[in-house]
mmCIF file of C-alpha atoms and ligand atoms in Angstrom:
data_model
loop_
_atom_site.group_PDB
_atom_site.id
_atom_site.type_symbol
_atom_site.label_atom_id
_atom_site.label_comp_id
_atom_site.label_asym_id
_atom_site.label_seq_id
_atom_site.Cartn_x
_atom_site.Cartn_y
_atom_site.Cartn_z
ATOM 1 C CA MET A 23 0.000 0.000 0.000
ATOM 2 C CA GLN A 24 1.369 3.414 -0.958
ATOM 3 C CA PRO A 25 1.191 6.087 1.743
ATOM 4 C CA ILE A 26 -0.772 9.101 0.533
ATOM 5 C CA LYS A 27 1.173 12.325 0.207
ATOM 6 C CA ASN A 28 1.384 14.411 3.361
ATOM 7 C CA ASP A 29 2.239 18.061 3.679
ATOM 8 C CA LYS A 30 5.342 17.664 5.853
ATOM 9 C CA PRO A 31 8.554 19.209 4.432
ATOM 10 C CA THR A 32 10.405 16.472 2.534
ATOM 11 C CA ASP A 33 13.995 17.601 3.065
ATOM 12 C CA ILE A 34 13.860 17.093 6.845
ATOM 13 C CA LYS A 35 16.203 14.396 8.181
ATOM 14 C CA ILE A 36 14.886 14.326 11.734
ATOM 15 C CA HIS A 37 11.332 15.414 12.345
ATOM 16 C CA PHE A 38 10.223 17.069 15.547
ATOM 17 C CA ASN A 39 7.411 14.567 15.985
ATOM 18 C CA LYS A 40 6.291 11.378 14.255
ATOM 19 C CA PRO A 41 2.886 9.826 14.836
ATOM 20 C CA PHE A 42 3.179 6.093 15.467
ATOM 21 C CA ILE A 43 1.261 2.865 15.866
ATOM 22 C CA VAL A 44 2.314 0.328 18.465
ATOM 23 C CA GLY A 45 -0.135 -2.511 18.364
ATOM 24 C CA LYS A 46 -3.742 -3.128 17.437
ATOM 25 C CA GLU A 47 -4.749 0.369 16.254
ATOM 26 C CA LEU A 48 -5.771 -0.660 12.721
ATOM 27 C CA TYR A 49 -7.250 -3.968 13.894
ATOM 28 C CA ASN A 50 -9.396 -2.106 16.451
ATOM 29 C CA ILE A 51 -10.616 0.307 13.780
ATOM 30 C CA ALA A 52 -11.655 -2.683 11.653
ATOM 31 C CA GLN A 53 -13.428 -4.105 14.722
ATOM 32 C CA ALA A 54 -15.343 -0.859 15.211
ATOM 33 C CA VAL A 55 -16.448 -0.975 11.564
ATOM 34 C CA LEU A 56 -17.459 -4.636 11.823
ATOM 35 C CA ASN A 57 -19.332 -3.895 15.060
ATOM 36 C CA GLY A 58 -21.450 -1.512 13.001
ATOM 37 C CA ARG A 59 -20.837 1.466 15.252
ATOM 38 C CA LEU A 60 -18.822 4.409 14.022
ATOM 39 C CA ALA A 61 -20.550 7.205 15.934
ATOM 40 C CA GLY A 62 -19.330 8.018 19.437
ATOM 41 C CA ASN A 63 -20.061 6.614 22.896
ATOM 42 C CA GLY A 64 -19.720 2.965 21.851
ATOM 43 C CA GLU A 65 -17.676 0.028 23.135
ATOM 44 C CA PHE A 66 -14.198 1.498 22.457
ATOM 45 C CA THR A 67 -15.157 4.832 24.011
ATOM 46 C CA ARG A 68 -16.362 2.950 27.099
ATOM 47 C CA ARG A 69 -13.142 0.904 27.276
ATOM 48 C CA CYS A 70 -10.941 4.006 26.955
ATOM 49 C CA GLN A 71 -12.875 5.839 29.662
ATOM 50 C CA GLU A 72 -12.719 2.861 32.007
ATOM 51 C CA TYR A 73 -8.997 2.541 31.362
ATOM 52 C CA ILE A 74 -8.432 6.188 32.336
ATOM 53 C CA GLU A 75 -10.663 5.934 35.412
ATOM 54 C CA LYS A 76 -8.958 2.754 36.673
ATOM 55 C CA THR A 77 -5.352 3.550 35.765
ATOM 56 C CA TYR A 78 -5.290 7.144 36.952
ATOM 57 C CA ARG A 79 -7.864 6.792 39.733
ATOM 58 C CA ALA A 80 -10.136 9.444 38.168
ATOM 59 C CA LYS A 81 -13.796 9.672 39.256
ATOM 60 C CA LYS A 82 -15.094 10.063 35.696
ATOM 61 C CA ALA A 83 -13.495 10.349 32.262
ATOM 62 C CA LEU A 84 -15.260 11.389 29.062
ATOM 63 C CA LEU A 85 -13.427 11.151 25.748
ATOM 64 C CA THR A 86 -13.563 14.327 23.678
ATOM 65 C CA THR A 87 -12.529 15.221 20.152
ATOM 66 C CA SER A 88 -9.582 17.228 21.538
ATOM 67 C CA CYS A 89 -8.132 18.678 24.708
ATOM 68 C CA THR A 90 -9.394 22.018 23.409
ATOM 69 C CA ASP A 91 -12.949 20.622 23.593
ATOM 70 C CA ALA A 92 -12.318 19.165 27.056
ATOM 71 C CA LEU A 93 -11.137 22.600 28.244
ATOM 72 C CA GLU A 94 -14.256 24.214 26.786
ATOM 73 C CA MET A 95 -16.312 21.687 28.727
ATOM 74 C CA CYS A 96 -14.343 22.617 31.874
ATOM 75 C CA ALA A 97 -15.286 26.273 31.380
ATOM 76 C CA LEU A 98 -18.951 25.310 30.900
ATOM 77 C CA LEU A 99 -18.914 23.112 34.020
ATOM 78 C CA CYS A 100 -17.416 25.986 36.023
ATOM 79 C CA ASN A 101 -20.330 28.170 34.838
ATOM 80 C CA ILE A 102 -17.937 30.839 33.653
ATOM 81 C CA GLY A 103 -19.641 33.961 32.358
ATOM 82 C CA PRO A 104 -18.968 37.624 31.603
ATOM 83 C CA GLY A 105 -17.433 39.405 34.580
ATOM 84 C CA ASP A 106 -15.686 36.293 35.915
ATOM 85 C CA GLU A 107 -11.913 36.290 36.106
ATOM 86 C CA VAL A 108 -9.687 33.306 35.406
ATOM 87 C CA ILE A 109 -6.067 33.124 36.544
ATOM 88 C CA LEU A 110 -3.769 31.238 34.170
ATOM 89 C CA PRO A 111 -0.199 31.272 32.888
ATOM 90 C CA SER A 112 0.587 33.177 29.715
ATOM 91 C CA TYR A 113 3.160 30.509 28.908
ATOM 92 C CA THR A 114 0.729 27.998 27.428
ATOM 93 C CA PHE A 115 -1.101 26.947 24.288
ATOM 94 C CA VAL A 116 -3.975 29.144 23.098
ATOM 95 C CA SER A 117 -6.664 26.589 23.993
ATOM 96 C CA THR A 118 -6.126 27.129 27.741
ATOM 97 C CA ALA A 119 -7.150 30.751 27.268
ATOM 98 C CA ASN A 120 -9.770 30.387 24.514
ATOM 99 C CA ALA A 121 -11.869 28.001 26.603
ATOM 100 C CA PHE A 122 -12.585 30.734 29.152
ATOM 101 C CA LEU A 123 -12.581 33.647 26.723
ATOM 102 C CA LEU A 124 -15.337 31.946 24.729
ATOM 103 C CA ARG A 125 -17.535 32.199 27.838
ATOM 104 C CA GLY A 126 -16.772 35.912 28.247
ATOM 105 C CA ALA A 127 -14.267 35.676 31.110
ATOM 106 C CA LYS A 128 -11.468 38.138 31.755
ATOM 107 C CA LEU A 129 -8.074 36.428 31.551
ATOM 108 C CA VAL A 130 -5.586 37.271 34.288
ATOM 109 C CA PHE A 131 -2.144 36.088 33.235
ATOM 110 C CA VAL A 132 0.380 35.225 35.928
ATOM 111 C CA ASP A 133 4.126 34.705 35.515
ATOM 112 C CA ILE A 134 5.844 31.309 35.677
ATOM 113 C CA ASN A 135 8.433 29.817 37.989
ATOM 114 C CA ALA A 136 11.832 30.013 36.253
ATOM 115 C CA LYS A 137 12.794 26.493 37.339
ATOM 116 C CA THR A 138 9.697 24.514 36.341
ATOM 117 C CA LEU A 139 8.116 26.859 33.745
ATOM 118 C CA ASN A 140 4.799 26.244 35.520
ATOM 119 C CA ILE A 141 2.578 28.966 36.967
ATOM 120 C CA ASP A 142 4.347 30.564 39.946
ATOM 121 C CA ALA A 143 2.190 29.651 42.937
ATOM 122 C CA LYS A 144 3.530 32.650 44.871
ATOM 123 C CA LYS A 145 2.165 35.035 42.243
ATOM 124 C CA ILE A 146 -1.379 33.652 42.264
ATOM 125 C CA GLU A 147 -2.721 35.194 45.471
ATOM 126 C CA PRO A 148 -1.841 38.815 44.541
ATOM 127 C CA ALA A 149 -3.796 38.311 41.276
ATOM 128 C CA ILE A 150 -7.026 37.259 43.044
ATOM 129 C CA THR A 151 -9.909 39.766 43.077
ATOM 130 C CA PRO A 152 -13.530 39.425 44.243
ATOM 131 C CA ARG A 153 -14.356 38.407 40.644
ATOM 132 C CA THR A 154 -11.858 35.523 40.426
ATOM 133 C CA LYS A 155 -13.608 32.202 39.879
ATOM 134 C CA VAL A 156 -11.013 29.776 38.530
ATOM 135 C CA ILE A 157 -7.305 29.060 38.730
ATOM 136 C CA CYS A 158 -6.337 27.144 35.594
ATOM 137 C CA VAL A 159 -2.952 25.465 35.936
ATOM 138 C CA VAL A 160 -0.940 23.980 33.075
ATOM 139 C CA HIS A 161 1.474 21.148 33.841
ATOM 140 C CA TYR A 162 4.123 22.165 31.342
ATOM 141 C CA ALA A 163 6.107 19.329 29.759
ATOM 142 C CA GLY A 164 4.166 16.849 31.884
ATOM 143 C CA VAL A 165 5.730 18.088 35.134
ATOM 144 C CA GLY A 166 3.342 18.934 37.946
ATOM 145 C CA CYS A 167 2.622 22.432 39.265
ATOM 146 C CA GLU A 168 2.972 23.099 43.014
ATOM 147 C CA MET A 169 -0.459 21.625 43.636
ATOM 148 C CA ASP A 170 -0.418 21.675 47.469
ATOM 149 C CA SER A 171 0.042 25.454 47.550
ATOM 150 C CA ILE A 172 -2.358 26.033 44.649
ATOM 151 C CA LEU A 173 -5.120 23.883 46.144
ATOM 152 C CA ALA A 174 -4.674 25.621 49.519
ATOM 153 C CA ILE A 175 -5.008 29.067 47.885
ATOM 154 C CA ALA A 176 -8.097 27.880 45.989
ATOM 155 C CA LYS A 177 -9.668 26.557 49.183
ATOM 156 C CA LYS A 178 -8.938 29.759 51.097
ATOM 157 C CA HIS A 179 -10.609 31.913 48.404
ATOM 158 C CA SER A 180 -13.316 29.397 47.346
ATOM 159 C CA LEU A 181 -11.977 29.083 43.799
ATOM 160 C CA ILE A 182 -12.237 26.212 41.331
ATOM 161 C CA VAL A 183 -9.003 24.589 40.097
ATOM 162 C CA VAL A 184 -8.933 23.435 36.482
ATOM 163 C CA GLU A 185 -5.934 21.396 35.323
ATOM 164 C CA ASP A 186 -4.816 21.726 31.743
ATOM 165 C CA ALA A 187 -3.069 18.365 31.754
ATOM 166 C CA ALA A 188 -2.792 18.219 27.930
ATOM 167 C CA GLN A 189 0.853 17.150 28.216
ATOM 168 C CA ALA A 190 0.648 15.436 31.580
ATOM 169 C CA MET A 191 -1.189 12.124 31.316
ATOM 170 C CA ASN A 192 0.617 9.473 33.374
ATOM 171 C CA SER A 193 2.683 11.964 35.439
ATOM 172 C CA GLN A 194 2.342 12.255 39.198
ATOM 173 C CA TYR A 195 2.469 14.859 41.944
ATOM 174 C CA LYS A 196 3.091 13.384 45.403
ATOM 175 C CA GLY A 197 1.839 9.994 44.231
ATOM 176 C CA GLN A 198 -1.379 11.271 42.659
ATOM 177 C CA TYR A 199 -1.850 11.415 38.894
ATOM 178 C CA LEU A 200 -1.967 14.864 37.306
ATOM 179 C CA GLY A 201 -5.462 15.480 36.080
ATOM 180 C CA THR A 202 -7.018 14.087 39.258
ATOM 181 C CA LEU A 203 -6.105 16.914 41.620
ATOM 182 C CA GLY A 204 -8.314 19.769 40.414
ATOM 183 C CA THR A 205 -12.109 19.899 40.170
ATOM 184 C CA VAL A 206 -11.910 19.134 36.457
ATOM 185 C CA ALA A 207 -9.045 18.486 34.035
ATOM 186 C CA ALA A 208 -8.254 17.958 30.371
ATOM 187 C CA TYR A 209 -5.886 15.527 28.597
ATOM 188 C CA SER A 210 -4.767 15.607 24.952
ATOM 189 C CA PHE A 211 -4.275 12.725 22.520
ATOM 190 C CA HIS A 212 -3.146 14.961 19.659
ATOM 191 C CA GLU A 213 -0.517 13.253 17.509
ATOM 192 C CA THR A 214 2.244 15.179 19.309
ATOM 193 C CA LYS A 215 1.340 13.721 22.719
ATOM 194 C CA ASN A 216 2.480 10.506 24.447
ATOM 195 C CA PHE A 217 -0.688 8.504 23.683
ATOM 196 C CA ILE A 218 -2.292 9.534 20.423
ATOM 197 C CA SER A 219 -5.409 9.259 18.298
ATOM 198 C CA GLY A 220 -4.633 11.984 15.725
ATOM 199 C CA GLU A 221 -6.844 14.544 17.383
ATOM 200 C CA GLY A 222 -8.400 13.587 20.685
ATOM 201 C CA GLY A 223 -8.760 14.400 24.348
ATOM 202 C CA ALA A 224 -10.468 13.565 27.595
ATOM 203 C CA LEU A 225 -12.332 15.496 30.241
ATOM 204 C CA ILE A 226 -11.664 14.325 33.791
ATOM 205 C CA ILE A 227 -14.296 15.114 36.405
ATOM 206 C CA ASN A 228 -13.113 14.776 39.980
ATOM 207 C CA ASP A 229 -16.165 16.341 41.628
ATOM 208 C CA GLU A 230 -18.982 13.819 41.607
ATOM 209 C CA SER A 231 -21.655 16.516 41.622
ATOM 210 C CA LEU A 232 -20.568 17.641 38.121
ATOM 211 C CA ILE A 233 -20.690 14.235 36.413
ATOM 212 C CA GLU A 234 -24.350 14.254 35.383
ATOM 213 C CA ARG A 235 -24.120 17.718 33.811
ATOM 214 C CA ALA A 236 -20.845 16.815 32.091
ATOM 215 C CA GLU A 237 -22.538 13.853 30.393
ATOM 216 C CA ILE A 238 -25.347 16.112 29.209
ATOM 217 C CA LEU A 239 -23.000 18.781 27.781
ATOM 218 C CA TRP A 240 -21.095 15.949 26.098
ATOM 219 C CA GLU A 241 -24.252 14.497 24.541
ATOM 220 C CA LYS A 242 -25.106 17.832 22.856
ATOM 221 C CA GLY A 243 -27.306 19.031 25.703
ATOM 222 C CA THR A 244 -29.487 15.909 25.858
ATOM 223 C CA ASN A 245 -30.005 13.239 28.507
ATOM 224 C CA ARG A 246 -29.099 10.532 25.982
ATOM 225 C CA GLY A 247 -26.692 8.984 28.532
ATOM 226 C CA LYS A 248 -29.638 8.255 30.850
ATOM 227 C CA PHE A 249 -31.582 6.866 27.893
ATOM 228 C CA TYR A 250 -28.743 4.452 27.006
ATOM 229 C CA ARG A 251 -28.662 3.245 30.607
ATOM 230 C CA GLY A 252 -32.425 2.694 30.514
ATOM 231 C CA GLU A 253 -33.070 5.370 33.153
ATOM 232 C CA VAL A 254 -35.516 7.296 30.899
ATOM 233 C CA ASP A 255 -37.644 5.966 28.025
ATOM 234 C CA LYS A 256 -37.044 8.931 25.690
ATOM 235 C CA TYR A 257 -34.192 11.364 25.533
ATOM 236 C CA THR A 258 -34.640 15.087 25.124
ATOM 237 C CA TRP A 259 -32.969 18.518 25.240
ATOM 238 C CA VAL A 260 -32.209 19.440 28.853
ATOM 239 C CA ASP A 261 -29.251 21.884 28.812
ATOM 240 C CA ILE A 262 -26.740 23.532 26.507
ATOM 241 C CA GLY A 263 -24.146 21.252 24.934
ATOM 242 C CA SER A 264 -22.148 20.593 21.825
ATOM 243 C CA SER A 265 -20.555 17.895 19.705
ATOM 244 C CA PHE A 266 -17.782 16.989 22.107
ATOM 245 C CA LEU A 267 -17.639 13.208 21.811
ATOM 246 C CA PRO A 268 -15.303 11.543 19.309
ATOM 247 C CA SER A 269 -16.144 8.831 16.808
ATOM 248 C CA GLU A 270 -15.560 5.181 17.702
ATOM 249 C CA LEU A 271 -12.778 5.138 15.076
ATOM 250 C CA THR A 272 -10.799 7.573 17.201
ATOM 251 C CA ALA A 273 -11.515 5.651 20.400
ATOM 252 C CA ALA A 274 -10.566 2.349 18.720
ATOM 253 C CA PHE A 275 -7.171 3.749 17.737
ATOM 254 C CA LEU A 276 -6.638 5.251 21.193
ATOM 255 C CA TYR A 277 -7.509 2.065 23.064
ATOM 256 C CA ALA A 278 -4.705 0.214 21.269
ATOM 257 C CA GLN A 279 -2.286 2.878 22.506
ATOM 258 C CA PHE A 280 -3.562 2.524 26.076
ATOM 259 C CA GLU A 281 -2.935 -1.221 25.864
ATOM 260 C CA MET A 282 0.713 -0.428 25.106
ATOM 261 C CA ALA A 283 0.986 2.493 27.538
ATOM 262 C CA GLU A 284 3.792 0.958 29.591
ATOM 263 C CA GLU A 285 5.931 0.248 26.549
ATOM 264 C CA ILE A 286 5.315 3.751 25.154
ATOM 265 C CA THR A 287 6.268 5.397 28.447
ATOM 266 C CA LYS A 288 9.342 3.189 28.857
ATOM 267 C CA ARG A 289 10.621 4.105 25.382
ATOM 268 C CA ARG A 290 9.974 7.818 25.899
ATOM 269 C CA LEU A 291 11.735 7.817 29.268
ATOM 270 C CA THR A 292 14.733 6.075 27.701
ATOM 271 C CA SER A 293 14.931 8.692 24.931
ATOM 272 C CA TRP A 294 14.444 11.528 27.426
ATOM 273 C CA SER A 295 17.257 10.213 29.649
ATOM 274 C CA TYR A 296 19.485 9.723 26.584
ATOM 275 C CA TYR A 297 19.317 13.471 25.905
ATOM 276 C CA ARG A 298 19.706 14.364 29.582
ATOM 277 C CA ASP A 299 22.755 12.173 30.143
ATOM 278 C CA ARG A 300 24.555 13.456 27.064
ATOM 279 C CA LEU A 301 23.686 17.131 27.495
ATOM 280 C CA ARG A 302 24.429 17.267 31.214
ATOM 281 C CA ALA A 303 28.051 18.248 30.537
ATOM 282 C CA LEU A 304 26.799 21.413 28.826
ATOM 283 C CA GLU A 305 24.610 22.227 31.816
ATOM 284 C CA GLU A 306 27.628 21.765 34.103
ATOM 285 C CA LYS A 307 29.453 24.374 32.021
ATOM 286 C CA SER A 308 26.381 26.673 32.363
ATOM 287 C CA LEU A 309 25.926 26.751 28.579
ATOM 288 C CA VAL A 310 22.371 25.369 28.707
ATOM 289 C CA ARG A 311 19.737 24.505 31.275
ATOM 290 C CA LEU A 312 17.929 21.171 31.140
ATOM 291 C CA PRO A 313 14.413 20.312 32.407
ATOM 292 C CA PHE A 314 14.057 20.398 36.188
ATOM 293 C CA ILE A 315 11.955 17.701 37.848
ATOM 294 C CA PRO A 316 10.928 18.607 41.434
ATOM 295 C CA GLU A 317 11.225 15.825 44.027
ATOM 296 C CA THR A 318 7.444 15.896 44.421
ATOM 297 C CA CYS A 319 6.932 14.845 40.784
ATOM 298 C CA THR A 320 7.360 11.894 38.497
ATOM 299 C CA HIS A 321 7.101 12.728 34.808
ATOM 300 C CA ASN A 322 5.989 11.081 31.585
ATOM 301 C CA ALA A 323 8.908 12.176 29.368
ATOM 302 C CA HIS A 324 6.551 14.228 27.250
ATOM 303 C CA MET A 325 9.098 16.806 26.223
ATOM 304 C CA PHE A 326 12.820 17.460 26.249
ATOM 305 C CA PHE A 327 13.962 21.068 26.015
ATOM 306 C CA ILE A 328 17.100 23.094 26.526
ATOM 307 C CA ILE A 329 17.203 26.686 27.738
ATOM 308 C CA LEU A 330 19.977 28.836 26.322
ATOM 309 C CA ASN A 331 21.531 31.855 27.980
ATOM 310 C CA THR A 332 20.488 34.414 25.385
ATOM 311 C CA GLU A 333 17.800 35.078 22.812
ATOM 312 C CA LYS A 334 20.470 35.258 20.101
ATOM 313 C CA GLU A 335 21.689 31.755 20.964
ATOM 314 C CA GLN A 336 18.129 30.439 20.595
ATOM 315 C CA LYS A 337 17.815 32.031 17.161
ATOM 316 C CA ASP A 338 21.252 30.890 15.990
ATOM 317 C CA LEU A 339 20.866 27.327 17.265
ATOM 318 C CA LEU A 340 17.431 27.009 15.639
ATOM 319 C CA ALA A 341 19.054 28.125 12.370
ATOM 320 C CA ARG A 342 21.848 25.582 12.894
ATOM 321 C CA PHE A 343 19.283 22.790 13.367
ATOM 322 C CA LYS A 344 17.549 23.877 10.185
ATOM 323 C CA GLU A 345 20.830 23.809 8.220
ATOM 324 C CA ASN A 346 21.259 20.225 9.464
ATOM 325 C CA LYS A 347 17.717 19.319 8.397
ATOM 326 C CA ILE A 348 16.569 18.804 11.971
ATOM 327 C CA LEU A 349 13.248 20.209 13.119
ATOM 328 C CA ALA A 350 13.579 21.625 16.639
ATOM 329 C CA ILE A 351 11.127 24.302 17.743
ATOM 330 C CA PHE A 352 10.705 27.180 20.168
ATOM 331 C CA HIS A 353 7.795 27.295 22.646
ATOM 332 C CA TYR A 354 5.512 29.429 23.017
ATOM 333 C CA ILE A 355 4.944 33.055 22.027
ATOM 334 C CA PRO A 356 3.552 34.145 25.414
ATOM 335 C CA LEU A 357 -0.189 34.699 25.160
ATOM 336 C CA HIS A 358 0.001 38.156 26.757
ATOM 337 C CA THR A 359 2.381 39.416 24.044
ATOM 338 C CA SER A 360 0.409 37.865 21.165
ATOM 339 C CA PRO A 361 -1.910 40.075 19.085
ATOM 340 C CA MET A 362 -4.894 38.719 21.088
ATOM 341 C CA GLY A 363 -3.142 39.327 24.407
ATOM 342 C CA LYS A 364 -2.273 42.874 23.391
ATOM 343 C CA SER A 365 -5.866 43.511 22.325
ATOM 344 C CA MET A 366 -6.798 42.783 25.974
ATOM 345 C CA GLY A 367 -4.430 45.477 27.196
ATOM 346 C CA TYR A 368 -1.413 43.349 27.996
ATOM 347 C CA ARG A 369 2.038 44.462 26.918
ATOM 348 C CA GLU A 370 5.641 43.315 26.881
ATOM 349 C CA GLY A 371 7.489 43.609 30.164
ATOM 350 C CA GLN A 372 4.568 42.548 32.360
ATOM 351 C CA LEU A 373 5.623 38.922 32.829
ATOM 352 C CA PRO A 374 9.420 39.001 32.687
ATOM 353 C CA VAL A 375 10.136 35.350 33.500
ATOM 354 C CA THR A 376 7.716 34.105 30.823
ATOM 355 C CA GLU A 377 9.113 36.528 28.254
ATOM 356 C CA SER A 378 12.733 35.709 28.971
ATOM 357 C CA LEU A 379 12.310 31.921 28.949
ATOM 358 C CA SER A 380 10.164 31.770 25.846
ATOM 359 C CA MET A 381 12.928 33.575 23.943
ATOM 360 C CA ARG A 382 15.561 31.082 25.101
ATOM 361 C CA LEU A 383 13.885 27.658 25.054
ATOM 362 C CA ILE A 384 14.226 25.049 22.289
ATOM 363 C CA ARG A 385 12.284 21.761 22.214
ATOM 364 C CA LEU A 386 14.271 18.847 20.807
ATOM 365 C CA PRO A 387 12.797 16.099 18.589
ATOM 366 C CA LEU A 388 11.250 13.382 20.761
ATOM 367 C CA TYR A 389 8.825 10.717 19.665
ATOM 368 C CA PHE A 390 8.048 7.063 20.353
ATOM 369 C CA ASP A 391 10.485 5.493 17.902
ATOM 370 C CA ILE A 392 13.253 8.083 17.738
ATOM 371 C CA THR A 393 16.566 6.196 17.527
ATOM 372 C CA PRO A 394 19.754 6.845 19.500
ATOM 373 C CA ALA A 395 21.449 7.620 16.152
ATOM 374 C CA GLU A 396 18.863 10.329 15.450
ATOM 375 C CA GLN A 397 19.287 11.726 18.951
ATOM 376 C CA ASP A 398 23.085 11.678 18.476
ATOM 377 C CA SER A 399 22.678 13.850 15.364
ATOM 378 C CA VAL A 400 20.658 16.359 17.425
ATOM 379 C CA ILE A 401 23.198 16.278 20.271
ATOM 380 C CA ASP A 402 26.135 16.671 17.852
ATOM 381 C CA VAL A 403 24.622 19.866 16.445
ATOM 382 C CA ILE A 404 24.376 21.325 19.956
ATOM 383 C CA TYR A 405 27.965 20.419 20.843
ATOM 384 C CA SER A 406 29.291 21.785 17.569
ATOM 385 C CA PHE A 407 27.272 24.990 18.121
ATOM 386 C CA PHE A 408 29.315 25.524 21.303
ATOM 387 C CA ASN A 409 32.544 24.399 19.550
ATOM 388 C CA LEU A 410 32.884 21.500 21.960
ATOM 389 C CA LYS A 411 33.648 17.807 21.572
ATOM 390 C CA ARG A 412 31.341 15.252 23.182
ATOM 391 C CA THR A 413 33.042 13.636 26.161
ATOM 392 C CA GLY A 414 32.415 11.437 29.186
ATOM 393 C CA GLU A 415 29.595 9.293 27.806
HETATM 394 C C1 PLP B 13 -1.004 23.002 27.329
HETATM 395 C C2 PLP B 13 -1.930 22.630 26.206
HETATM 396 N N1 PLP B 13 -3.253 22.846 26.322
HETATM 397 C C3 PLP B 13 -4.109 22.505 25.356
HETATM 398 C C4 PLP B 13 -3.683 21.933 24.181
HETATM 399 C C5 PLP B 13 -4.687 21.588 23.120
HETATM 400 O O1 PLP B 13 -4.732 20.226 22.880
HETATM 401 P P1 PLP B 13 -5.526 19.634 21.602
HETATM 402 O O2 PLP B 13 -4.617 19.811 20.432
HETATM 403 O O3 PLP B 13 -5.755 18.195 21.950
HETATM 404 O O4 PLP B 13 -6.796 20.379 21.479
HETATM 405 C C6 PLP B 13 -2.324 21.693 23.995
HETATM 406 C C7 PLP B 13 -1.842 21.103 22.746
HETATM 407 O O5 PLP B 13 -0.698 21.040 22.436
HETATM 408 C C8 PLP B 13 -1.420 22.036 25.040
HETATM 409 O O6 PLP B 13 -0.106 21.818 24.921
#
């Protein structure tokens, strides 16, 4: 079978990300077709949700078509409306912000901690006003935020904690899985994540009182869930909602990845450590900084990045990767300095840690089946950039 043409640049030697299959993905899709159910909320959706609930000890999981959708459901479940304020980092993907903006909230961006790149817990309390309703944390690179402090602040001020755990499935904070600490949370199964289904996500509901409404929002504002369970004899329109649930084809693909979750995580951790062990010498010389994992956290090896000392080094090293046909990328343009952020009145200089780090960070290629030889090519470019020879490996 010939692969159909894709739109990825063809002269790249090492891609930043490569989607992968590990087991029964295509077989499961055939099963879904043979079962005669392609629409959502079927057998594979149920299996995926049960897997998440059991493995991560989550009260309720609902598959969604993306993490973006799951975040929008979080905002709906929090009853966010005009006049409400939401505290969040500016150093995140746009979906964290859009979810709340779509409901008319005011976004209050808070700076990050320079070590973890997660929201700085110490800067949350000064940003709280009588209108604050939600603290939305983002576990950057799959490494947990300071959840004890954040949950204590939320409790003190009666705020809801939403976890954007897009990158953080299978990571822990003090022995509890990320995504199960806040009131609600969102995971991503986009093809760049650890477990993938092309596009895909999950909403995690940790507050039992929100489960019934979540199912209704998910089923387009109907009580179809109750109908399926035989609790009502007809289903009808009972609330707002939208098309949040994915097709069984997506769930079938995803379930095969869950079945191989241990193998996927093991391979990613090996690749992550390969970079860390070989780049450590550069950190010792203070030429780069590597990811920092707090003692309270275990991580899922979602991302490997280096932080350079200057903005110019970031630009020059990115160019050097490009010359060597390697796709490495920067992350992110802070939301408060984006055109949207500026239209809300934000400006450069307001969140100095976010601004400085985003201009110095480079994400290295990391995917399920990256080989040591490919990683060596990436590492060699970095060493040659600093005019150094690799030693001590
Ligand atoms: C922190 C964060 N939030 C949300 C998203 C959106 O995820 P999705 O692409 O599944 O909608 C991403 C995707 O990269 C992300 O990194």
